[in-house]
Tab-separated table of C-alpha atoms and ligand atoms in Angstrom:
chain	number	residue	atom	x	y	z
I	4	MET	CA	0.000	0.000	0.000
I	5	GLU	CA	2.798	2.411	0.958
I	6	SER	CA	4.815	1.778	-2.204
I	7	ASN	CA	1.745	2.263	-4.380
I	8	GLN	CA	1.087	5.563	-2.614
I	9	ASP	CA	4.693	6.704	-3.212
I	10	ALA	CA	4.390	5.959	-6.911
I	11	LEU	CA	1.225	8.049	-7.226
I	12	CYS	CA	2.467	10.924	-5.066
I	13	GLY	CA	6.051	11.182	-6.179
I	14	GLY	CA	7.365	10.182	-2.786
I	15	CYS	CA	5.534	12.790	-0.673
I	16	SER	CA	3.324	12.029	2.312
I	17	HIS	CA	0.034	13.171	0.780
I	18	GLN	CA	-2.828	10.870	0.049
I	19	PRO	CA	-3.510	10.954	-3.668
I	20	PRO	CA	-5.290	12.595	-5.226
I	21	THR	CA	-7.513	14.514	-2.797
I	22	GLU	CA	-4.802	16.006	-0.558
I	23	HIS	CA	-2.937	17.343	-3.578
I	24	ALA	CA	-6.066	19.032	-4.804
I	25	ARG	CA	-6.804	20.356	-1.314
I	26	ASP	CA	-3.326	21.834	-0.723
I	27	GLY	CA	-3.157	23.396	-4.168
I	28	ILE	CA	-0.328	21.396	-5.747
I	29	GLY	CA	-2.621	20.026	-8.428
I	30	ARG	CA	-4.125	23.460	-8.882
I	31	ARG	CA	-0.702	25.107	-9.255
I	32	THR	CA	0.325	22.595	-11.874
I	33	PHE	CA	-2.947	23.139	-13.678
I	34	LEU	CA	-2.539	26.929	-13.567
I	35	ALA	CA	1.041	26.717	-14.870
I	36	GLN	CA	-0.052	24.557	-17.783
I	37	THR	CA	-3.020	26.831	-18.465
I	38	ALA	CA	-0.702	29.871	-18.496
I	39	LEU	CA	1.522	28.183	-21.080
I	40	LEU	CA	-1.466	27.379	-23.253
I	41	ALA	CA	-2.719	30.961	-22.940
I	42	ALA	CA	0.699	32.327	-23.892
I	43	GLY	CA	0.692	30.103	-26.964
I	44	ALA	CA	-2.784	31.318	-27.905
I	45	VAL	CA	-1.681	34.946	-27.558
I	46	LEU	CA	1.340	34.314	-29.791
I	47	ALA	CA	-0.859	32.620	-32.369
I	48	ALA	CA	-3.327	35.516	-32.231
I	49	CYS	CA	-0.513	38.052	-32.652
I	50	ALA	CA	0.839	36.163	-35.625
I	51	ALA	CA	-2.599	36.135	-37.232
I	52	GLY	CA	-3.087	39.827	-36.469
I	53	ASP	CA	0.215	40.747	-38.075
I	54	ALA	CA	-0.790	39.132	-41.334
I	55	THR	CA	-2.831	42.060	-42.597
I	56	ASP	CA	-4.127	41.436	-46.098
I	57	PRO	CA	-4.149	44.764	-47.971
I	58	GLY	CA	-6.932	43.501	-50.218
I	59	THR	CA	-7.232	43.261	-53.959
I	60	THR	CA	-6.640	46.566	-55.701
I	61	VAL	CA	-9.599	47.746	-57.737
I	62	ASP	CA	-9.473	50.772	-60.019
I	63	SER	CA	-12.878	52.207	-59.323
I	64	THR	CA	-15.693	52.169	-56.792
I	65	SER	CA	-18.142	51.319	-59.573
I	66	GLY	CA	-18.510	48.207	-61.684
I	67	ILE	CA	-16.762	45.885	-59.241
I	68	LYS	CA	-17.490	42.371	-60.477
I	69	VAL	CA	-18.836	40.099	-57.776
I	70	SER	CA	-17.559	37.094	-59.708
I	71	ASP	CA	-13.992	38.372	-59.262
I	72	PHE	CA	-14.343	37.630	-55.533
I	73	PRO	CA	-15.267	34.001	-54.825
I	74	ALA	CA	-15.906	34.876	-51.151
I	75	LEU	CA	-18.876	36.976	-52.243
I	76	ALA	CA	-20.622	34.010	-53.856
I	77	SER	CA	-22.410	33.287	-50.596
I	78	VAL	CA	-24.145	35.384	-47.947
I	79	GLY	CA	-21.728	36.276	-45.151
I	80	GLY	CA	-18.753	36.261	-47.485
I	81	ILE	CA	-16.171	39.013	-47.058
I	82	ALA	CA	-13.919	40.355	-49.826
I	83	LEU	CA	-11.040	42.703	-49.118
I	84	VAL	CA	-10.472	45.398	-51.690
I	85	ASN	CA	-8.216	48.401	-51.889
I	86	VAL	CA	-9.408	51.520	-53.681
I	87	SER	CA	-6.838	54.294	-54.054
I	88	GLY	CA	-5.000	53.062	-50.973
I	89	ASN	CA	-8.164	52.754	-48.853
I	90	PRO	CA	-8.577	49.278	-47.400
I	91	LEU	CA	-12.228	48.254	-47.607
I	92	ALA	CA	-14.222	45.132	-46.873
I	93	ILE	CA	-17.238	44.231	-48.987
I	94	VAL	CA	-19.639	41.956	-47.143
I	95	ARG	CA	-22.472	40.059	-48.802
I	96	THR	CA	-25.376	40.542	-46.417
I	97	GLY	CA	-28.092	38.954	-48.585
I	98	ASP	CA	-28.848	37.533	-52.014
I	99	ALA	CA	-28.871	41.032	-53.508
I	100	SER	CA	-27.439	43.157	-50.723
I	101	PHE	CA	-23.922	44.165	-49.826
I	102	VAL	CA	-22.283	46.559	-47.394
I	103	THR	CA	-18.863	48.121	-47.720
I	104	LEU	CA	-16.849	48.917	-44.607
I	105	SER	CA	-13.704	50.909	-44.078
I	106	ARG	CA	-11.039	48.713	-42.511
I	107	ILE	CA	-9.440	51.739	-40.844
I	108	CYS	CA	-10.200	51.283	-37.158
I	109	PRO	CA	-12.241	54.144	-35.675
I	110	HIS	CA	-10.164	53.844	-32.487
I	111	GLN	CA	-6.627	54.679	-33.616
I	112	GLY	CA	-6.453	53.790	-37.269
I	113	ASN	CA	-5.016	50.285	-37.406
I	114	THR	CA	-6.177	48.116	-40.287
I	115	ILE	CA	-8.994	45.814	-39.243
I	116	ASN	CA	-8.935	42.176	-40.343
I	117	PRO	CA	-11.730	39.688	-40.959
I	118	ASN	CA	-12.058	37.318	-38.030
I	119	GLY	CA	-14.537	34.460	-37.997
I	120	SER	CA	-17.847	35.877	-39.201
I	121	GLY	CA	-16.876	39.457	-38.272
I	122	PHE	CA	-13.825	41.645	-37.809
I	123	LEU	CA	-11.015	42.144	-35.297
I	124	CYS	CA	-8.623	45.061	-34.968
I	125	PRO	CA	-5.079	43.907	-34.223
I	126	GLY	CA	-4.275	47.275	-32.652
I	127	HIS	CA	-6.101	46.952	-29.338
I	128	GLY	CA	-8.585	44.172	-29.905
I	129	ALA	CA	-11.806	45.935	-30.901
I	130	ARG	CA	-14.274	43.426	-32.346
I	131	PHE	CA	-16.963	44.143	-34.915
I	132	SER	CA	-19.839	42.232	-36.449
I	133	ALA	CA	-19.955	41.396	-40.149
I	134	THR	CA	-21.865	44.645	-40.696
I	135	GLY	CA	-19.306	46.707	-38.769
I	136	GLN	CA	-21.135	47.117	-35.453
I	137	TRP	CA	-18.775	47.368	-32.482
I	138	GLN	CA	-19.180	44.237	-30.368
I	139	GLY	CA	-16.447	44.272	-27.748
I	140	GLY	CA	-12.795	44.647	-26.958
I	141	GLU	CA	-11.425	48.185	-27.054
I	142	ARG	CA	-14.388	50.526	-26.869
I	143	THR	CA	-14.830	52.538	-30.044
I	144	SER	CA	-17.473	53.391	-32.583
I	145	ASN	CA	-18.741	51.197	-35.395
I	146	MET	CA	-16.709	50.695	-38.544
I	147	ARG	CA	-17.440	53.343	-41.131
I	148	SER	CA	-19.798	52.014	-43.774
I	149	TYR	CA	-20.529	53.097	-47.319
I	150	ALA	CA	-23.747	52.653	-49.259
I	151	THR	CA	-23.293	49.807	-51.694
I	152	SER	CA	-25.596	49.090	-54.617
I	153	TYR	CA	-25.794	45.867	-56.555
I	154	ASP	CA	-26.663	45.499	-60.217
I	155	ALA	CA	-27.905	41.931	-60.388
I	156	ALA	CA	-28.105	41.872	-64.200
I	157	ALA	CA	-24.496	42.972	-64.588
I	158	GLY	CA	-23.295	41.208	-61.427
I	159	THR	CA	-21.508	44.335	-60.261
I	160	ILE	CA	-21.264	46.433	-57.138
I	161	THR	CA	-20.974	50.194	-56.852
I	162	ILE	CA	-19.700	51.719	-53.614
I	163	GLY	CA	-20.962	55.138	-52.599
X	18	FES	S1	-6.677	50.920	-33.317
X	18	FES	FE1	-8.250	49.413	-33.444
X	18	FES	S2	-8.651	48.888	-31.407
X	18	FES	FE2	-7.167	50.473	-31.259
């Protein structure tokens, strides 16, 4: 019995496993491992945040072909475009509806990235919905949006 106890407890005098949990040894080990996992998640998030896609350059805010952006084939799809150096995100919000959002963060101007079904600013962590509504993280206003019309016959979008 004693030797079995030593093997489970690493040679200490505690009764496994309840005394370890009660005196916090198990908890400390758990917290240390959790901290390492959290640090890894933060590094992964930073790496993802650094990879800012400038978007596909388009020459004009009118006549943008939806078919040029496979992501816009389905509702909820997000296409990143760049018009005259302005990073924008076009979001398909319905079968015949789109919204265009400025990716310049209203907080301090970092470039906002798509994240899941919405957006995340790598600057200070502001989160936005797919339609640019502020949802959490650093408190700021909503993403700036631009009226976006869709010509179904031509399959094109016009911003503004
Ligand atoms: S610049 Fe976007 S959250 Fe601060």
